Coordinates of C-alpha atoms in Angstrom, one line a residue:
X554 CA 66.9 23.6 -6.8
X555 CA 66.0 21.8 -9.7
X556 CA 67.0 18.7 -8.1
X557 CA 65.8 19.2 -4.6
X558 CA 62.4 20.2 -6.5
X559 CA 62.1 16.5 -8.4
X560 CA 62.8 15.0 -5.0
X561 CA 59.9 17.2 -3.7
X562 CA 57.8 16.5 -7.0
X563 CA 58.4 12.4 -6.6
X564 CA 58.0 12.3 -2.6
X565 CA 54.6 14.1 -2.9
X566 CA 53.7 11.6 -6.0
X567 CA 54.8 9.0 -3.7
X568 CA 52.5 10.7 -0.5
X569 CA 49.6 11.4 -2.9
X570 CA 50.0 7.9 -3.8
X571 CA 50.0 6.5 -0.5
X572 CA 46.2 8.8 0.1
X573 CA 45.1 7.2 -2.9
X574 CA 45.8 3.8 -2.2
X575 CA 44.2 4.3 1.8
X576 CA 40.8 5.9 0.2
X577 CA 40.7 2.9 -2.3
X578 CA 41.1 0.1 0.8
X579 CA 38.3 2.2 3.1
X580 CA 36.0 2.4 -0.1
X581 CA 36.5 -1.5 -1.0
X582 CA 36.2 -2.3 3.0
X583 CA 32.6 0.0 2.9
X584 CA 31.5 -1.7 -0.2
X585 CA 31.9 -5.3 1.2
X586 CA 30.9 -4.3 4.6
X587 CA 28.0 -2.6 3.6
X588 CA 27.0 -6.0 1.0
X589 CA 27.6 -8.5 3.5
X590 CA 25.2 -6.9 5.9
X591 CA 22.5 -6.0 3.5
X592 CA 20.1 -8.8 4.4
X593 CA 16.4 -7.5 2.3
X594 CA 15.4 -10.0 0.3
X595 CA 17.6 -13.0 0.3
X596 CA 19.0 -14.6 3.4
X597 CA 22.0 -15.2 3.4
X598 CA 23.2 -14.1 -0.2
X599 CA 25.9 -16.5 -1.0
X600 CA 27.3 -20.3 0.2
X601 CA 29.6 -22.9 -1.0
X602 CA 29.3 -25.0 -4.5
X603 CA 28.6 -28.2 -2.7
X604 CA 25.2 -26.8 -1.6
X605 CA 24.0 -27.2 1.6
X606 CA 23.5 -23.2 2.6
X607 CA 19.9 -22.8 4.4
X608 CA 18.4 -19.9 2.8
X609 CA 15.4 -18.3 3.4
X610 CA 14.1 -15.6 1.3
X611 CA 10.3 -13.3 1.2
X612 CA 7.3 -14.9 0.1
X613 CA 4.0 -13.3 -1.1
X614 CA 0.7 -12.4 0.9
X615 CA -1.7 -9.5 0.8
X616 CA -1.0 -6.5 2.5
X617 CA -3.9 -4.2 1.3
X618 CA -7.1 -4.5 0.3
X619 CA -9.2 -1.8 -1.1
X620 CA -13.2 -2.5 -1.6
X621 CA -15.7 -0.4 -4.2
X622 CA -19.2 -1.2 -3.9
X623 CA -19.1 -4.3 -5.7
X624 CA -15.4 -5.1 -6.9
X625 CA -12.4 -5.3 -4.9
X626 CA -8.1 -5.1 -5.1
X627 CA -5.4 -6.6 -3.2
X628 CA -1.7 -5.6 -2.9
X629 CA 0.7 -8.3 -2.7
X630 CA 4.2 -8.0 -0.8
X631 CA 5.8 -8.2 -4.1
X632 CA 4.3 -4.9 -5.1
X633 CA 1.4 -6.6 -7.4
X634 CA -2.0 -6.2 -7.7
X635 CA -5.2 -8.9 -7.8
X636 CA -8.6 -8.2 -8.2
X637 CA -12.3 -9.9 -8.1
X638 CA -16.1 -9.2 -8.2
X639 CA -18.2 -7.3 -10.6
X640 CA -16.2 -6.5 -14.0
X641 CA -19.2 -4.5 -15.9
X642 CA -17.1 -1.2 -16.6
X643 CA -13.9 -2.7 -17.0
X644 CA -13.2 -2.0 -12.9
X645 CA -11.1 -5.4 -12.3
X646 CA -8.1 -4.3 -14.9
X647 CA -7.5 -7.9 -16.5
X648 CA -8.3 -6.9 -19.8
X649 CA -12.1 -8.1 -19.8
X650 CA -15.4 -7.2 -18.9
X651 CA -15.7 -10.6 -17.6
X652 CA -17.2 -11.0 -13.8
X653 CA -14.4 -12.8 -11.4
X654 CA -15.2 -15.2 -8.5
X655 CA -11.5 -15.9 -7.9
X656 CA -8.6 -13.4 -8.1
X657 CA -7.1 -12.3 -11.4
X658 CA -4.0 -10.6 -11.7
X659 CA -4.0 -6.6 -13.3
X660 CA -2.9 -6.0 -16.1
X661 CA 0.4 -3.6 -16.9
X662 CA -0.3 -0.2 -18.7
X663 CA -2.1 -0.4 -22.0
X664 CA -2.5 -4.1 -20.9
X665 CA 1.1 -5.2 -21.3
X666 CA 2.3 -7.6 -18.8
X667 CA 0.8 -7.0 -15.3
X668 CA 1.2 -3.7 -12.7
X669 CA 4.4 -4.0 -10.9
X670 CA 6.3 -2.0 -8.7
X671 CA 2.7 -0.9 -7.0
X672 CA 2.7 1.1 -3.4
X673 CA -1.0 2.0 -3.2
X674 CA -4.2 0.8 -4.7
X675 CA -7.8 2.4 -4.1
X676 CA -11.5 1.0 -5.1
X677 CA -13.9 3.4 -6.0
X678 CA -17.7 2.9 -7.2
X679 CA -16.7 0.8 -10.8
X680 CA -12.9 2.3 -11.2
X681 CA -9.7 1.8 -9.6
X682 CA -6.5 3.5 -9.3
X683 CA -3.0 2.3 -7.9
X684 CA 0.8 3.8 -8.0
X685 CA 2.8 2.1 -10.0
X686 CA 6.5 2.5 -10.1
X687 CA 5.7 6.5 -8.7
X688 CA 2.9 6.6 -12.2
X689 CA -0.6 6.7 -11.0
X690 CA -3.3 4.9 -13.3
X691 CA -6.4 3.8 -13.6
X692 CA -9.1 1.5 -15.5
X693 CA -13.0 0.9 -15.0
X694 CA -15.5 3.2 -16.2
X695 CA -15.3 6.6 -17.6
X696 CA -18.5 8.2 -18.3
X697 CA -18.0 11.0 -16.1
X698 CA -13.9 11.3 -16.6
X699 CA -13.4 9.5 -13.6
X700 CA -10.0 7.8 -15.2
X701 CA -8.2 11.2 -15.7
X702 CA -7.1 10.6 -19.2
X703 CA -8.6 13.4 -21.1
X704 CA -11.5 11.7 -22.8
X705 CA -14.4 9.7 -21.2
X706 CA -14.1 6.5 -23.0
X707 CA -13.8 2.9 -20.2
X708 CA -10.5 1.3 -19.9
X709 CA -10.6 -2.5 -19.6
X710 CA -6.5 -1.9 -18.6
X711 CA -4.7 0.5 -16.8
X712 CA -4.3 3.9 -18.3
X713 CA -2.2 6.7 -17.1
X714 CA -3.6 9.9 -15.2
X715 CA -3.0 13.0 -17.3
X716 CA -1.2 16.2 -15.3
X717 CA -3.5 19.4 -14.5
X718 CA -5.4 20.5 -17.5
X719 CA -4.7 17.2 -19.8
X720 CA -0.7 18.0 -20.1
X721 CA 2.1 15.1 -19.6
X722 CA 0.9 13.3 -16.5
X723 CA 0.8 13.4 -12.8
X724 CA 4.0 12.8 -10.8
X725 CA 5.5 12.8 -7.3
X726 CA 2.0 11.6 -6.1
X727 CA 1.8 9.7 -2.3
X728 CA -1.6 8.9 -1.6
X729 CA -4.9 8.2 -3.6
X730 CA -8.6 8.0 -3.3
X731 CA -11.5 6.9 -5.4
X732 CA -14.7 7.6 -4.7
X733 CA -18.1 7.2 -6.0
X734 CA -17.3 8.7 -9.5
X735 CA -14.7 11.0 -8.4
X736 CA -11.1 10.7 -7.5
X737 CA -8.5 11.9 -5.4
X738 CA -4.2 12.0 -5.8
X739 CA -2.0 14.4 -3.5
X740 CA 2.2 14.5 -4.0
X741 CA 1.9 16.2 -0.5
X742 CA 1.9 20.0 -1.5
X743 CA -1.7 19.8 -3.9
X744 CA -4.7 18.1 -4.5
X745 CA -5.4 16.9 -7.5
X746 CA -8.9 15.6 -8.4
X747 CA -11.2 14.8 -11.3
X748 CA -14.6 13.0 -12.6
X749 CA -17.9 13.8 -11.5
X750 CA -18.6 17.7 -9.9
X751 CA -22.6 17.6 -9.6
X752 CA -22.2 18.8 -5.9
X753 CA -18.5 20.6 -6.5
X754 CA -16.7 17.6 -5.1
X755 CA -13.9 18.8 -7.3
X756 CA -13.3 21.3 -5.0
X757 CA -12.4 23.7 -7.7
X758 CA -15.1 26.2 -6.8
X759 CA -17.3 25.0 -9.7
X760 CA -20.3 22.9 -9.5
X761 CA -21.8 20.6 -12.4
X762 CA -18.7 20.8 -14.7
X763 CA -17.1 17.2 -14.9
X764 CA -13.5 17.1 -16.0
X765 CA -12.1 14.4 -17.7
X766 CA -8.4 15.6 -16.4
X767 CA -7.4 16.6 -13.0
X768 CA -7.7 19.8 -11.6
X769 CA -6.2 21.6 -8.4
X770 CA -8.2 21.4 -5.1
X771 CA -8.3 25.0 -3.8
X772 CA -8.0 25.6 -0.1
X773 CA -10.4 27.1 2.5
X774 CA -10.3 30.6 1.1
X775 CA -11.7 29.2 -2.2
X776 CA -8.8 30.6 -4.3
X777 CA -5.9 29.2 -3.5
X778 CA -4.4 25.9 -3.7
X779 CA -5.1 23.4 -0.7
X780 CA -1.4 22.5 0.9
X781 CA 0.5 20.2 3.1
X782 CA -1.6 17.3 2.6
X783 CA -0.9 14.4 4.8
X784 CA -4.1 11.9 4.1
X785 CA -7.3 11.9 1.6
X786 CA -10.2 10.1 1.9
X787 CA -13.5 9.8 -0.6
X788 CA -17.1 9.2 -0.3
X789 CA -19.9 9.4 -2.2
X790 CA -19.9 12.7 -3.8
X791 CA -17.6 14.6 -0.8
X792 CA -13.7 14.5 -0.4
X793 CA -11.8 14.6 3.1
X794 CA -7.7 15.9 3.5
X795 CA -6.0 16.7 6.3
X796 CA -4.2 19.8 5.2
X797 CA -2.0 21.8 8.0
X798 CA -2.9 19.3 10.8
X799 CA -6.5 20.1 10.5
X800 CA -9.0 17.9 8.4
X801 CA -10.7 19.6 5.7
X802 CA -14.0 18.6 3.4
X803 CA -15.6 19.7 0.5
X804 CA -18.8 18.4 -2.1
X805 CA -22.1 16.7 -1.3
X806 CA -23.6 17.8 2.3
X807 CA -26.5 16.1 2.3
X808 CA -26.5 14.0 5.7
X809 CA -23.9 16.2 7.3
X810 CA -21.6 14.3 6.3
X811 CA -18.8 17.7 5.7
X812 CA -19.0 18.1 9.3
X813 CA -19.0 21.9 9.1
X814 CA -22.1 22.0 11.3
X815 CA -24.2 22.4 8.1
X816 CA -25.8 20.4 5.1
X817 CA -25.0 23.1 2.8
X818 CA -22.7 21.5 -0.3
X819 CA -19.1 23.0 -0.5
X820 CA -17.6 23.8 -3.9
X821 CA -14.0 24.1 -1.9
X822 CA -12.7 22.7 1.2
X823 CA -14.1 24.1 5.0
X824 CA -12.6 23.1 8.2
X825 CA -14.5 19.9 10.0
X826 CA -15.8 21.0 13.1
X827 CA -14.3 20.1 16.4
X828 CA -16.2 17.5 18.7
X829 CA -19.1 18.4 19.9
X830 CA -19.0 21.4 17.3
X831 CA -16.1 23.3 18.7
X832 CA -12.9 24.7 16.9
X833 CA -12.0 22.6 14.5
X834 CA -11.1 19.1 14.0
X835 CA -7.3 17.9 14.4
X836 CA -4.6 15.8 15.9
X837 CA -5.7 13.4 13.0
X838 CA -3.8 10.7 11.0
X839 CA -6.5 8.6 9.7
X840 CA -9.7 9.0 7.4
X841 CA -12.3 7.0 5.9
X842 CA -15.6 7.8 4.2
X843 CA -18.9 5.4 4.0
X844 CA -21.5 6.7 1.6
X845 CA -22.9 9.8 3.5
X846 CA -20.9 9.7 6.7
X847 CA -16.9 9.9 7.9
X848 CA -14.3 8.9 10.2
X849 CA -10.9 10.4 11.6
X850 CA -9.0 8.6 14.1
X851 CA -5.9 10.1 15.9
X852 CA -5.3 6.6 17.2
X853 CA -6.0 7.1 20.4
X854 CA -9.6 8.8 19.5
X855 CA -12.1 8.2 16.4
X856 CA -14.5 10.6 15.6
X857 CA -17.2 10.0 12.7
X858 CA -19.9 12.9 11.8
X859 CA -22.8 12.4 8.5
X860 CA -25.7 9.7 8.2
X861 CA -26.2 7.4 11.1
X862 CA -29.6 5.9 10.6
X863 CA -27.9 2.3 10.9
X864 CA -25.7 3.3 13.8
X865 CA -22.5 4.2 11.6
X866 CA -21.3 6.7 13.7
X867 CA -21.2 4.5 16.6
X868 CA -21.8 6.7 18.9
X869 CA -24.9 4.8 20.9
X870 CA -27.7 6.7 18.9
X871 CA -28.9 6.5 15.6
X872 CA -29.1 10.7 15.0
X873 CA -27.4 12.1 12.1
X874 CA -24.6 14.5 13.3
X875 CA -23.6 17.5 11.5
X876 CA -20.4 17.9 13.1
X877 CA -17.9 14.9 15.0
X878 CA -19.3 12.6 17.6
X879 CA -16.4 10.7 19.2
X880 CA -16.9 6.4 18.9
X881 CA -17.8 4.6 21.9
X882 CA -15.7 1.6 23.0
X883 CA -16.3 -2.2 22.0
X884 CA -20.2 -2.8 23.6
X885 CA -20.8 1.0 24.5
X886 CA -18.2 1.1 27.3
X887 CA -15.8 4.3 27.0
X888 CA -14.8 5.3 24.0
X889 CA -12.1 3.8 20.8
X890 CA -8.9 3.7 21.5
X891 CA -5.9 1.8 20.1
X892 CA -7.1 2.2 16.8
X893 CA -4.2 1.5 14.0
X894 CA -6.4 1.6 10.3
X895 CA -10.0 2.8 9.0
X896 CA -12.2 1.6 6.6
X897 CA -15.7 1.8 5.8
X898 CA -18.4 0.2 3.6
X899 CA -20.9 2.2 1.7
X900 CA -22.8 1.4 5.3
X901 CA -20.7 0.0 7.4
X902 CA -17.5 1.0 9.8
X903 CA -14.4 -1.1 10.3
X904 CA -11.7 -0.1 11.8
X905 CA -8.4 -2.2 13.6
X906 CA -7.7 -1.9 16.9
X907 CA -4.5 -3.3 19.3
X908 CA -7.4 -5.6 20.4
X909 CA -8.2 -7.1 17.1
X910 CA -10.8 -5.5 14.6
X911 CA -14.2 -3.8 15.1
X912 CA -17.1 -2.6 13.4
X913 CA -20.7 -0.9 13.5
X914 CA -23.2 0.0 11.6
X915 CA -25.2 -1.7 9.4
X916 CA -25.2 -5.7 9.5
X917 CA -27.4 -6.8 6.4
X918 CA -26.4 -10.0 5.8
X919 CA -23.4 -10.3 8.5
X920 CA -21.1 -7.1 7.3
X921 CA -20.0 -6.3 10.8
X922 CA -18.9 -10.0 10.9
X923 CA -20.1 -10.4 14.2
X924 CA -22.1 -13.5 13.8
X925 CA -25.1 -11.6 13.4
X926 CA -27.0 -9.9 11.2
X927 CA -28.3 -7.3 13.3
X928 CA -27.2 -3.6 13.1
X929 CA -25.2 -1.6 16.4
X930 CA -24.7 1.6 16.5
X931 CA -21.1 1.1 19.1
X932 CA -18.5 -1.2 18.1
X933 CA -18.5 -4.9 18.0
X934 CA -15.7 -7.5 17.8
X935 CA -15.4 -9.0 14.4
X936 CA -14.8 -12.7 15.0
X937 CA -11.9 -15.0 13.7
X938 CA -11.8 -17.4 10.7
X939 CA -14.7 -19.4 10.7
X940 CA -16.0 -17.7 13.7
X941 CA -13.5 -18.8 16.0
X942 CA -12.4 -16.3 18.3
X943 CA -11.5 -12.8 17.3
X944 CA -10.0 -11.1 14.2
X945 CA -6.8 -10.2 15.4
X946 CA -4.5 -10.8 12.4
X947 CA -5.6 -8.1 10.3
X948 CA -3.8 -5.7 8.6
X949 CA -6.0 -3.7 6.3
X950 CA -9.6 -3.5 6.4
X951 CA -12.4 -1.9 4.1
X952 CA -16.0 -2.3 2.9
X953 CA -18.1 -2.3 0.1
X954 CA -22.1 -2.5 -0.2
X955 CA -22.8 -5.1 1.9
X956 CA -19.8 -6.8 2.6
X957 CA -16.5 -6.6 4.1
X958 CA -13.0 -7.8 3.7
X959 CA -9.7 -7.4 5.7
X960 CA -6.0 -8.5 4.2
X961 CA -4.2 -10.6 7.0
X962 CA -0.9 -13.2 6.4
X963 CA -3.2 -16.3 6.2
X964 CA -5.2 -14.2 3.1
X965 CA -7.8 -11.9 2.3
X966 CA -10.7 -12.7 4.6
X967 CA -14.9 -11.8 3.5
X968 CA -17.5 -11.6 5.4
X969 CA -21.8 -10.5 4.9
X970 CA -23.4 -10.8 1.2
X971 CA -21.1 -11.8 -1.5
X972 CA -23.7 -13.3 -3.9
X973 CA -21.1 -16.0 -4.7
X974 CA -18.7 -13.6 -6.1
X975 CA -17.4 -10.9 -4.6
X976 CA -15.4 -12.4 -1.9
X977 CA -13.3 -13.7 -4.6
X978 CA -13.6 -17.2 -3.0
X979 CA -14.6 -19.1 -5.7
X980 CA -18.4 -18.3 -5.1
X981 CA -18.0 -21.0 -2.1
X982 CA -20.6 -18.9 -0.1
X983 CA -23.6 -16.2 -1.1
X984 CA -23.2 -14.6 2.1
X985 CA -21.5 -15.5 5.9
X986 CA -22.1 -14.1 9.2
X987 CA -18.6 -14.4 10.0
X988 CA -15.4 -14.2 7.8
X989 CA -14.5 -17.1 5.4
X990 CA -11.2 -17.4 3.7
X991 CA -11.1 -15.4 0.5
X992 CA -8.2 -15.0 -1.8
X993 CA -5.0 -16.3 -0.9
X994 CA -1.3 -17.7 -1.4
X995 CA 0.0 -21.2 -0.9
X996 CA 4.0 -21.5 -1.8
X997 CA 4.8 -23.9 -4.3
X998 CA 8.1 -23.9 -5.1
X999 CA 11.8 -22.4 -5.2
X1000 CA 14.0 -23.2 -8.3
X1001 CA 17.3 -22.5 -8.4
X1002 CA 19.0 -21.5 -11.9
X1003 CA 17.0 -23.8 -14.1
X1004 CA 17.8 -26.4 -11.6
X1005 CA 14.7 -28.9 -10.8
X1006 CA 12.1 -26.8 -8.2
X1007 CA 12.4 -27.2 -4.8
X1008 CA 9.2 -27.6 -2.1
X1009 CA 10.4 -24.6 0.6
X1010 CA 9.0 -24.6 4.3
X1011 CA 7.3 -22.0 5.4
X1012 CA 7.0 -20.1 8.4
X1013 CA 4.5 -16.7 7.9
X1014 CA 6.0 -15.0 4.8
X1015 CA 9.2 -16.6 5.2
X1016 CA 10.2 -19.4 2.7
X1017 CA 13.1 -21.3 3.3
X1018 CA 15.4 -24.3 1.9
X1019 CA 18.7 -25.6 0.7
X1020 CA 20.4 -25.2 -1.6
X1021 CA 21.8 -27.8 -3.6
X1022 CA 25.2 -28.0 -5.5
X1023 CA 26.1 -25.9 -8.2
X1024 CA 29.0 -24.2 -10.5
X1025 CA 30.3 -20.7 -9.1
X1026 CA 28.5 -17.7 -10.0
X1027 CA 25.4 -16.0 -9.0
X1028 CA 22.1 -17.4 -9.7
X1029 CA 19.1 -16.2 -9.4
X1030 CA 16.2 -17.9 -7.5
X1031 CA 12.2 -17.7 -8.5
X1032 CA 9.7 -18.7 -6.4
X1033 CA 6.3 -19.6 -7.4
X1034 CA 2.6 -19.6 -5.3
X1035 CA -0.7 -20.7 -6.2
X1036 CA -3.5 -18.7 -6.0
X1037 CA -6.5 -19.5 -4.8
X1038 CA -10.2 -17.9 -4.4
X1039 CA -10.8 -18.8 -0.9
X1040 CA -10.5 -23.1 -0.3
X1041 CA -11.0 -23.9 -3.8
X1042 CA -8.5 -26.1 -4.8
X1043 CA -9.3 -27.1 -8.0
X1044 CA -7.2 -25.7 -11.2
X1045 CA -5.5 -22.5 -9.3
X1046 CA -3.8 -20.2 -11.0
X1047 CA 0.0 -19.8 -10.2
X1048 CA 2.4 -16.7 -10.3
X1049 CA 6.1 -16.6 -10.0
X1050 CA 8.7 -13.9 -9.6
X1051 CA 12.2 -13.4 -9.2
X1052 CA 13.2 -13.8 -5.1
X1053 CA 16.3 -12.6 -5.5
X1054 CA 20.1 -14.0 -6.2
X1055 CA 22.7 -16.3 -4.8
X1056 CA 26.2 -16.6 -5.1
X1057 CA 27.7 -19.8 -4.9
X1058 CA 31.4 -19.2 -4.0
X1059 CA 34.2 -21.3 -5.1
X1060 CA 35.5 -24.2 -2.5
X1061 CA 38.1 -21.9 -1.1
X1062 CA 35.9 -18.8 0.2
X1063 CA 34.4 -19.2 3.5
X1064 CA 31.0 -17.2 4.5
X1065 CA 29.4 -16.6 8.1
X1066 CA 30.7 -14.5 10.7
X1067 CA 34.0 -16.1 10.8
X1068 CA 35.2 -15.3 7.2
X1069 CA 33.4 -11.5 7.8
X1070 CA 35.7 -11.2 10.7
X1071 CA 38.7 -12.4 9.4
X1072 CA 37.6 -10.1 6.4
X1073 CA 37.3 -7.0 8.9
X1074 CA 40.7 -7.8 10.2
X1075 CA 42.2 -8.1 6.9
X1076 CA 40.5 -4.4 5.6
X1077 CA 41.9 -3.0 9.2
X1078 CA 45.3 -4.5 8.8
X1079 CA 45.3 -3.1 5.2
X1080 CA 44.7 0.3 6.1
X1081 CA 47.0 0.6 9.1
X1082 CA 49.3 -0.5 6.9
X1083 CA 48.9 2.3 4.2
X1084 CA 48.9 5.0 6.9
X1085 CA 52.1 3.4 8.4
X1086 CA 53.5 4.1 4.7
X1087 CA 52.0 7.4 4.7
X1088 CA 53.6 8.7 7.8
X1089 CA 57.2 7.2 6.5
X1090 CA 56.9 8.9 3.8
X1091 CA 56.2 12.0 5.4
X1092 CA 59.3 11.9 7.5
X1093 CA 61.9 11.0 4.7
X1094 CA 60.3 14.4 3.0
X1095 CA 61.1 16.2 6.4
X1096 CA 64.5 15.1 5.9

């Protein structure tokens, strides 16, 4: 027995061995499958040492903008964050109180280095917040706790949010909203908000008491928490959610602008009113706020409620509504449809459409971008650069006092008063009746190692070029664009980041889809072979 058991012992080493060595192959074949068709950033990730590979990796445009009433942020596709305009409070985050007619990069926290890492950024009246590597801050003026930090002192820099009642500090937060002087985070479950509560726009059931730290935004019943938040929106004074599929409001009243059928001010959320005033209002995945009016879009419908002396509601009259009036079509004809974003101006609405983008409302000094200057109360066409055509590259859209900007891949585009600033186009123009280039990107260059830089061609927000020779090993490669306020081309400021890596493989190792076959059919052969051994093995135990 004793022998027949070491037999047994060393033929179930050897079987366990066999497992062992199958599992390792599948797991190295997964590993090098799964890495040679990762393609994010860098494309593709490795070629010989005598150069030659054409590689094309991600450059940088604006993807977001986000206007306040006089300052604005973009956010790059590399997840940072420039700014421009007024700078009296602090509002534009680089470290100064300085006014900026070209775009400046923001600052990191405490003003070290500069926000990275950033998924969402939101203007309010002179403050700002973003997400920053899942951390929300925020910088600008304070005087009414609007920053969230416990004390009411302005922040030149980015600060971080404190949690509820001034302890450790926010997390798990999605979505953000800054409004006049009062702001708005949700993780998805709660709203959190804080600043200014002169008209309970807190929604804590309390009216006049400011807090300088966030509190919890209660739900209908005016005692417990609002839930299942899936989008916020701010105004002057009011906050909007969509909470359980149905949109919600609460604070200032005065135009209507809660669309509860009322102008009475709300300490807590109520249910918007259904169109027309019945039920209530949802099917919704989009808000905006102006000043004293909103909008909620399903897409397919918009409906807007609040002021509409200057035709904001565009709805073909200029009466304010105290619950939702659906938006005509472009001209009056029909109604919205095909709507994909909202913004709105302390005046003015925007929104972007499959067709291109639209606005209505107010049009002092050309904010509707329509090549006039003359307000409509239904939806016109914003035009294309320069007037040419229509807008139909835009991305993001929003508004500020009177002016309006929209992110697309050529740049940040402005268009009615910008009193030489605020489109952050190097004070080229006071004001435009149709949209001028604002801040932008032009690619520079692609270096290699430390290796001398390399001019890329470009195609959108794809760089590419080759690479030349080098040693074996990975490198990494940093690409650099120049920024520019609008056309201005004198003295722009650069930024560079790292693009990614490269591995430069040794003369013998092959890439493409020929080595990754013969690779595939080396794994396969490998493992076959291991269960072949496997099944051997179990045969001579049998015997």
């Amino acid at each position: 027995m004793t022998h027949r058991g070491q037999g047994s012992s060393s033929t179930s080493l050897q079987i366990r061995g066999a497992q062992w060595l199958i599992s390792a192959i599948a797991s190295v074949c997964l590993i090098l499958f799964s890495t040679n068709s990762a393609q994010a950033v860098v494309t593709p990730t490795s070629g010989p040492v005598s150069g030659g590979t054409s590689v094309t990796i991600e450059g940088i445009k604006f993807v977001k903008v986000s206007v306040g009433v006089r300052h604005a942020l973009g956010l790059t596709s590399q997840g940072t964050v420039y700014s421009w305009g007024i700078n009296g409070y602090g509002e534009l985050g680089d470290g100064t109180t300085t006014n900026r007619s070209v775009p400046v990069q923001v600052k990191g926290i405490g003003g070290s280095g500069y926000l990275v890492g950033v998924t969402d950024i939101s203007a309010g009246g002179w403050f700002s917040l973003a997400l920053t590597n899942g951390r929300l801050v925020s910088w600008g003026v304070n005087s009414q706790g609007t920053l969230g930090v416990g004390n009411f002192t302005n922040s030149s820099v980015p600060v971080v949010v404190v949690g509820v009642g001034g302890t450790g500090e926010l997390t798990g937060i999605s979505s953000i909203a800054a409004g006049f002087s009062e702001a708005y985070a949700s993780n998805g479950t709660n709203v959190y908000a804080w600043g200014n509560n002169t008209f309970g726009q807190l929604g804590n059931n309390q009216i006049g008491v400011n807090s300088s730290s966030p509190v919890i935004v209660l739900g209908t019943n005016g005692t417990s928490p609002l839930t299942n938040v899936t989008a916020l929106a701010a105004g002057s004074s009011f906050g909007l959610a969509i909470s359980n599929g149905s949109v919600v409001s609460w604070g200032a009243n005065y135009s209507g602008n809660l669309g509860d059928g009322t102008t009475t001010n709300r300490p807590y959320p109520v249910n918007v009113l259904g169109a027309g005033g019945t039920g209530t209002l949802s099917g919704i995945s989009m808000l905006a706020a102006g000043e004293s009016f909103a909008l909620a879009s399903s897409g397919n419908a918009t409906y807007a409620w609040g002021e509409n002396s200057v035709g904001a509601l565009g709805d073909g009259t200029n009466t304010n509504s105290y619950s939702p009036v659906q938006v005509a079509g472009v001209g009056g004809s029909g109604y919205l449809t095909g709507v994909t974003a909202l913004g709105a101006g302390l005046y003015q609405s925007l929104a972007i459409t499959s067709n291109g983008a639209v606005a209505w409302g107010s049009n002092v000094q050309g904010s509707l971008g329509n090549n006039s200057s003359s307000a409509s109360n239904t939806p016109v066409r914003v035009v294309g650069l320069g007037g040419q055509g229509n807008l139909t590259t835009a991305t993001s859209i929003d508004g500020g006092e009177y002016y309006s900007l929209a992110a697309s891949p050529t740049g940040v585009m402005g268009w009615g008063q910008s009193y030489s600033i605020l489109f952050g186009d190097g004070g080229a123009v006071s004001s435009s009746l149709v949209p001028v280039l604002a801040p932008n990107f032009q690619p520079d260059s692609i270096t290699v190692d430390s290796m001398a830089p390399i001019t890329p061609t470009v195609s959108g927000n794809a760089w590419s070029f080759t690479t030349p020779a080098h040693s074996a090993g990975v490198v990494t490669l940093t690409a650099t664009a120049n920024v520019f306020g609008g056309t201005t081309a004198a003295n722009p400021s650069s930024v560079s980041w790292n693009a990614g890596s490269f591995t430069y493989e040794a003369a013998l190792a092959k890439t493409g889809s020929t080595s990754l076959l013969s690779l595939g059919l080396a794994s396969a052969a490998a493992v076959l072979l291991g269960v072949a051994l496997l099944l051997a093995l179990r045969r001579q135990q049998k015997k």
